[in-house]
XYZ file of C-alpha atoms in Angstrom:
332
model
C 17.722 13.632 9.438
C 14.647 11.638 10.298
C 11.847 13.288 12.223
C 11.400 12.284 15.883
C 7.860 11.076 16.423
C 6.058 8.835 18.899
C 4.729 6.695 16.077
C 5.449 6.893 12.352
C 3.475 9.668 10.714
C 2.215 11.229 13.985
C 3.379 14.390 15.715
C 4.556 14.508 19.344
C 0.938 14.780 20.553
C -0.090 11.711 18.589
C -2.114 13.670 16.047
C -2.262 12.612 12.415
C -0.724 15.208 10.063
C -2.666 16.659 7.170
C -1.567 14.785 4.056
C -1.892 16.677 0.796
C -0.990 15.220 -2.587
C -0.050 18.012 -4.979
C 2.097 18.638 -8.005
C 5.736 19.591 -7.649
C 6.691 23.266 -7.727
C 10.165 24.572 -8.524
C 10.915 25.232 -4.872
C 10.148 21.590 -4.036
C 12.782 20.000 -6.256
C 15.585 19.592 -3.722
C 13.174 18.364 -1.043
C 11.601 15.848 -3.412
C 15.049 14.549 -4.280
C 15.838 14.235 -0.553
C 12.622 12.296 0.087
C 13.399 9.877 -2.755
C 16.998 9.341 -1.666
C 16.117 8.916 2.040
C 13.334 6.495 1.245
C 15.436 4.294 -1.037
C 18.472 4.486 1.271
C 16.274 3.106 4.043
C 15.025 0.327 1.741
C 18.552 -0.672 0.680
C 19.729 -0.579 4.293
C 17.006 -3.038 5.268
C 17.876 -5.255 2.311
C 21.676 -5.215 2.575
C 22.356 -4.297 6.188
C 24.386 -1.198 5.318
C 23.252 2.251 4.245
C 24.642 3.303 0.851
C 26.557 6.573 0.725
C 24.961 7.380 -2.619
C 21.653 5.667 -3.232
C 21.742 5.688 -7.030
C 25.457 6.136 -7.576
C 24.987 9.844 -8.261
C 22.113 9.416 -10.735
C 19.283 11.958 -10.420
C 15.646 11.518 -11.381
C 13.711 14.649 -10.457
C 14.779 17.980 -11.960
C 14.886 17.118 -15.673
C 11.779 14.938 -15.469
C 9.904 17.788 -13.807
C 10.952 20.131 -16.621
C 9.917 17.545 -19.193
C 6.602 16.554 -17.578
C 5.662 19.056 -14.811
C 2.025 17.916 -14.630
C 3.112 14.338 -13.968
C 5.334 15.077 -10.962
C 3.856 14.908 -7.480
C 5.345 15.237 -3.989
C 6.976 12.675 -4.106
C 6.227 10.641 -7.222
C 7.224 11.061 -10.846
C 5.238 10.081 -13.926
C 6.007 10.670 -17.599
C 4.266 9.981 -20.890
C 6.010 8.236 -23.761
C 3.253 8.835 -26.250
C 0.455 6.453 -25.225
C 2.615 4.703 -22.618
C 2.530 6.135 -19.093
C 5.478 5.358 -16.819
C 5.562 5.691 -13.027
C 8.676 6.070 -10.929
C 10.267 6.728 -8.675
C 7.588 6.827 -5.949
C 8.827 7.561 -2.443
C 7.444 8.165 1.046
C 9.659 8.973 4.035
C 10.057 5.926 6.314
C 8.169 7.547 9.206
C 5.125 8.075 7.000
C 4.957 4.722 5.257
C 2.094 2.229 5.631
C -0.483 5.029 5.852
C -1.838 4.864 2.300
C 0.257 7.856 1.183
C 1.990 5.795 -1.489
C -1.394 4.642 -2.761
C -2.569 8.236 -3.045
C 0.582 9.113 -5.007
C 0.106 6.227 -7.447
C -3.565 7.152 -7.832
C -2.510 10.719 -8.693
C -0.094 9.410 -11.329
C -2.789 7.215 -12.813
C -5.140 10.181 -12.930
C -2.471 11.999 -14.929
C -2.272 9.020 -17.305
C -6.046 8.972 -17.733
C -6.031 12.696 -18.558
C -3.484 11.968 -21.289
C -5.287 8.860 -22.566
C -2.496 6.387 -21.843
C -3.174 2.979 -23.369
C -0.805 1.211 -20.993
C 0.731 2.100 -17.615
C 4.123 0.669 -16.740
C 6.840 0.638 -14.110
C 9.739 -1.399 -12.810
C 10.368 -2.481 -9.253
C 12.475 -4.913 -7.251
C 11.692 -8.576 -7.975
C 12.980 -9.612 -4.532
C 10.637 -7.248 -2.666
C 7.230 -8.776 -1.838
C 6.160 -5.401 -0.447
C 6.675 -3.610 -3.770
C 5.115 -6.378 -5.841
C 2.057 -6.517 -3.568
C 1.736 -2.727 -3.441
C 1.650 -2.252 -7.205
C -0.414 -5.390 -7.655
C -3.238 -3.658 -5.759
C -3.462 -1.205 -8.650
C -3.640 -3.897 -11.294
C 0.042 -3.911 -12.282
C 1.185 -7.387 -13.263
C 4.773 -8.647 -13.389
C 5.697 -9.322 -17.026
C 9.435 -10.036 -17.129
C 12.903 -9.173 -15.884
C 14.883 -6.093 -16.850
C 18.637 -6.599 -16.667
C 20.667 -3.478 -15.901
C 23.922 -4.384 -17.606
C 27.312 -2.734 -17.770
C 30.540 -3.009 -19.678
C 33.773 -1.916 -18.044
C 35.853 -0.050 -20.590
C 39.369 -1.240 -21.174
C 41.419 0.421 -23.908
C 42.396 -2.976 -25.276
C 38.722 -3.933 -25.730
C 37.614 -0.850 -27.643
C 36.877 -1.556 -31.308
C 35.927 1.636 -33.192
C 32.363 1.472 -34.466
C 33.487 2.315 -37.996
C 35.325 -1.030 -38.195
C 32.663 -3.281 -36.679
C 30.483 -3.711 -39.794
C 30.575 -3.141 -43.518
C 30.714 0.442 -44.842
C 27.490 2.363 -45.338
C 26.564 3.081 -41.728
C 27.307 6.301 -39.886
C 26.307 7.994 -36.651
C 25.436 11.636 -36.129
C 24.840 13.504 -32.882
C 21.435 15.110 -32.560
C 23.036 18.115 -30.836
C 25.080 18.856 -33.981
C 22.003 19.398 -36.149
C 20.499 22.735 -37.117
C 17.139 23.444 -35.470
C 15.127 22.700 -38.607
C 16.916 19.376 -39.033
C 16.297 18.520 -35.387
C 12.569 18.663 -36.017
C 12.963 16.330 -38.974
C 15.063 13.952 -36.857
C 12.377 13.859 -34.134
C 9.839 12.778 -36.769
C 12.166 9.995 -37.927
C 12.736 8.836 -34.341
C 8.978 8.735 -33.796
C 8.508 6.594 -36.891
C 10.866 4.019 -35.418
C 9.244 3.890 -31.980
C 5.739 3.862 -33.431
C 6.706 0.895 -35.610
C 7.924 -0.928 -32.493
C 4.927 -0.145 -30.299
C 1.985 1.791 -31.684
C 1.758 5.198 -30.031
C 5.240 5.099 -28.492
C 6.953 8.491 -28.599
C 10.215 9.403 -26.829
C 10.603 12.756 -28.571
C 10.423 14.656 -25.267
C 13.287 12.540 -23.929
C 15.418 13.513 -26.928
C 14.573 17.195 -26.502
C 15.153 17.372 -22.733
C 18.536 15.632 -23.063
C 19.504 18.127 -25.755
C 18.053 21.183 -24.040
C 19.696 20.519 -20.663
C 22.880 18.936 -22.074
C 22.244 15.767 -20.068
C 24.021 13.774 -22.771
C 22.971 13.428 -26.395
C 21.143 11.253 -28.917
C 23.022 9.300 -31.555
C 21.277 8.848 -34.887
C 22.271 5.711 -36.795
C 22.138 6.511 -40.504
C 22.232 4.364 -43.599
C 22.523 6.748 -46.487
C 19.901 9.423 -45.841
C 17.750 7.111 -43.766
C 17.753 7.013 -39.947
C 17.567 3.329 -39.052
C 18.193 3.597 -35.320
C 18.968 5.929 -32.443
C 20.259 5.940 -28.891
C 19.401 8.461 -26.168
C 22.207 8.516 -23.629
C 23.002 10.410 -20.419
C 26.411 11.410 -19.089
C 27.241 12.126 -15.418
C 26.110 15.396 -13.881
C 22.465 16.198 -13.204
C 21.243 13.244 -15.240
C 20.299 9.608 -14.724
C 23.878 8.484 -15.373
C 25.769 7.255 -12.295
C 29.232 8.670 -11.676
C 31.763 7.491 -14.239
C 29.167 5.910 -16.524
C 27.559 6.588 -19.868
C 23.953 5.494 -19.407
C 21.738 4.344 -22.289
C 18.230 5.662 -21.601
C 16.578 4.365 -24.763
C 17.946 2.706 -27.876
C 16.061 1.244 -30.805
C 16.783 -0.125 -34.251
C 14.055 0.260 -36.871
C 12.266 -3.136 -36.962
C 12.595 -3.099 -40.751
C 16.383 -2.934 -40.282
C 16.736 -5.172 -37.246
C 20.063 -6.777 -37.929
C 22.297 -7.544 -34.950
C 25.228 -5.836 -36.673
C 23.287 -2.545 -36.585
C 22.966 -2.784 -32.806
C 26.631 -3.751 -32.565
C 27.545 -0.655 -34.579
C 25.475 1.700 -32.419
C 26.778 0.219 -29.176
C 30.307 0.500 -30.528
C 29.745 4.205 -31.182
C 28.465 4.692 -27.622
C 31.460 2.853 -26.209
C 33.770 5.081 -28.279
C 32.136 8.194 -26.827
C 32.383 6.841 -23.287
C 36.021 5.928 -23.782
C 36.894 9.325 -25.257
C 35.179 10.979 -22.279
C 37.215 8.774 -19.909
C 34.178 7.114 -18.361
C 34.780 3.791 -16.659
C 31.787 1.965 -18.091
C 28.691 1.945 -20.253
C 25.380 1.021 -18.615
C 22.634 -0.487 -20.788
C 19.244 -1.745 -19.568
C 17.497 -4.524 -21.465
C 14.053 -6.040 -21.020
C 14.889 -9.727 -21.323
C 11.838 -10.303 -23.509
C 13.956 -8.579 -26.173
C 16.173 -11.633 -26.303
C 18.018 -10.735 -29.503
C 19.121 -7.421 -27.999
C 20.135 -9.214 -24.808
C 22.308 -11.594 -26.796
C 24.109 -8.737 -28.539
C 24.978 -7.258 -25.141
C 26.342 -10.615 -23.996
C 28.444 -10.889 -27.148
C 29.903 -7.431 -26.507
C 30.956 -8.314 -22.965
C 28.179 -6.693 -20.941
C 27.453 -8.163 -17.514
C 24.355 -7.916 -15.328
C 24.721 -5.436 -12.479
C 21.246 -6.029 -11.015
C 17.748 -6.938 -12.153
C 14.339 -5.282 -11.928
C 10.902 -6.596 -12.874
C 8.690 -4.835 -15.412
C 5.036 -4.481 -14.442
C 2.180 -3.415 -16.709
C -1.368 -2.239 -16.251
C -3.939 -1.839 -19.007
C -3.491 -3.449 -22.398
C -2.247 -6.846 -21.269
C -0.979 -8.292 -24.524
C 2.734 -8.506 -25.203
C 3.387 -5.865 -27.838
C 7.118 -6.550 -27.806
C 8.677 -8.808 -30.401
C 11.615 -10.877 -29.054
C 13.500 -10.122 -32.270
C 13.289 -6.329 -31.873
C 16.538 -4.597 -31.002
C 15.548 -2.303 -28.141
C 17.250 -1.192 -24.932
C 14.883 0.680 -22.635
C 14.630 1.495 -18.957
C 11.295 2.281 -17.304
C 12.869 3.374 -13.998
């Protein structure tokens, strides 16, 4: 329920409330989620004319990110570190309190967190059709760099081709959750080697560990002999970032030294098998369109664009991505 006020952000006597930006505490989690969902529901209602029943299709963005990065979560903004890359989002302010510089204070707090952790680049995604969002983040030095396509593939039994038959023998997949603890540590090192080869300083190890620790989904390791040549962090519905009925690919990468399209085909095939066995209706896979080779593999496999976002960067303004790299990543 929205607060009743004479003017947005003022109490019934017209007095400005005391605004305090602070880090999230455990008791705040449900309220932070409510603020984010109310804020985005209001935005979508203005854009589409109808208020969505579920803003993100059941996907959740607060609890597990707070556990993973408690010092980067503010009321109500979330920031995480992927090694030397700092990512912001979501950032939300209740409609009645917007346009009062609260959002700017939240972003400034996130950037302070990035500075404390020596982030080389800050990044986010927002809506390309929203001048308000583009202008807002532009004030902080974030520049639009390219589109991110959130794609999906509806699963039909007739379309499923088991991953084991999609390429020549020699490749296999293993679930991170099936490993012994000592081997998990080794696997994290191998995952880091891949991401660091793609973008120096990139590290998604905490994403792998939080997915495993909270059973949000799992991480598939693509193996060629004893070598890990790729991996895919995925979420399944529940208290994760996966919408209802969908397997959601959070981050996928093929080692740039092994970047053959058939390796990405194999890994996507394995994910589709898991989704089909779990009776999910679709697989969702985000792709930064600068990674054109990865985008083309998705097209070949029958993925369609659900909606698009725009990636914005602040800091090191060179394009570190190689269009030939096989990466699926979502900065939301």
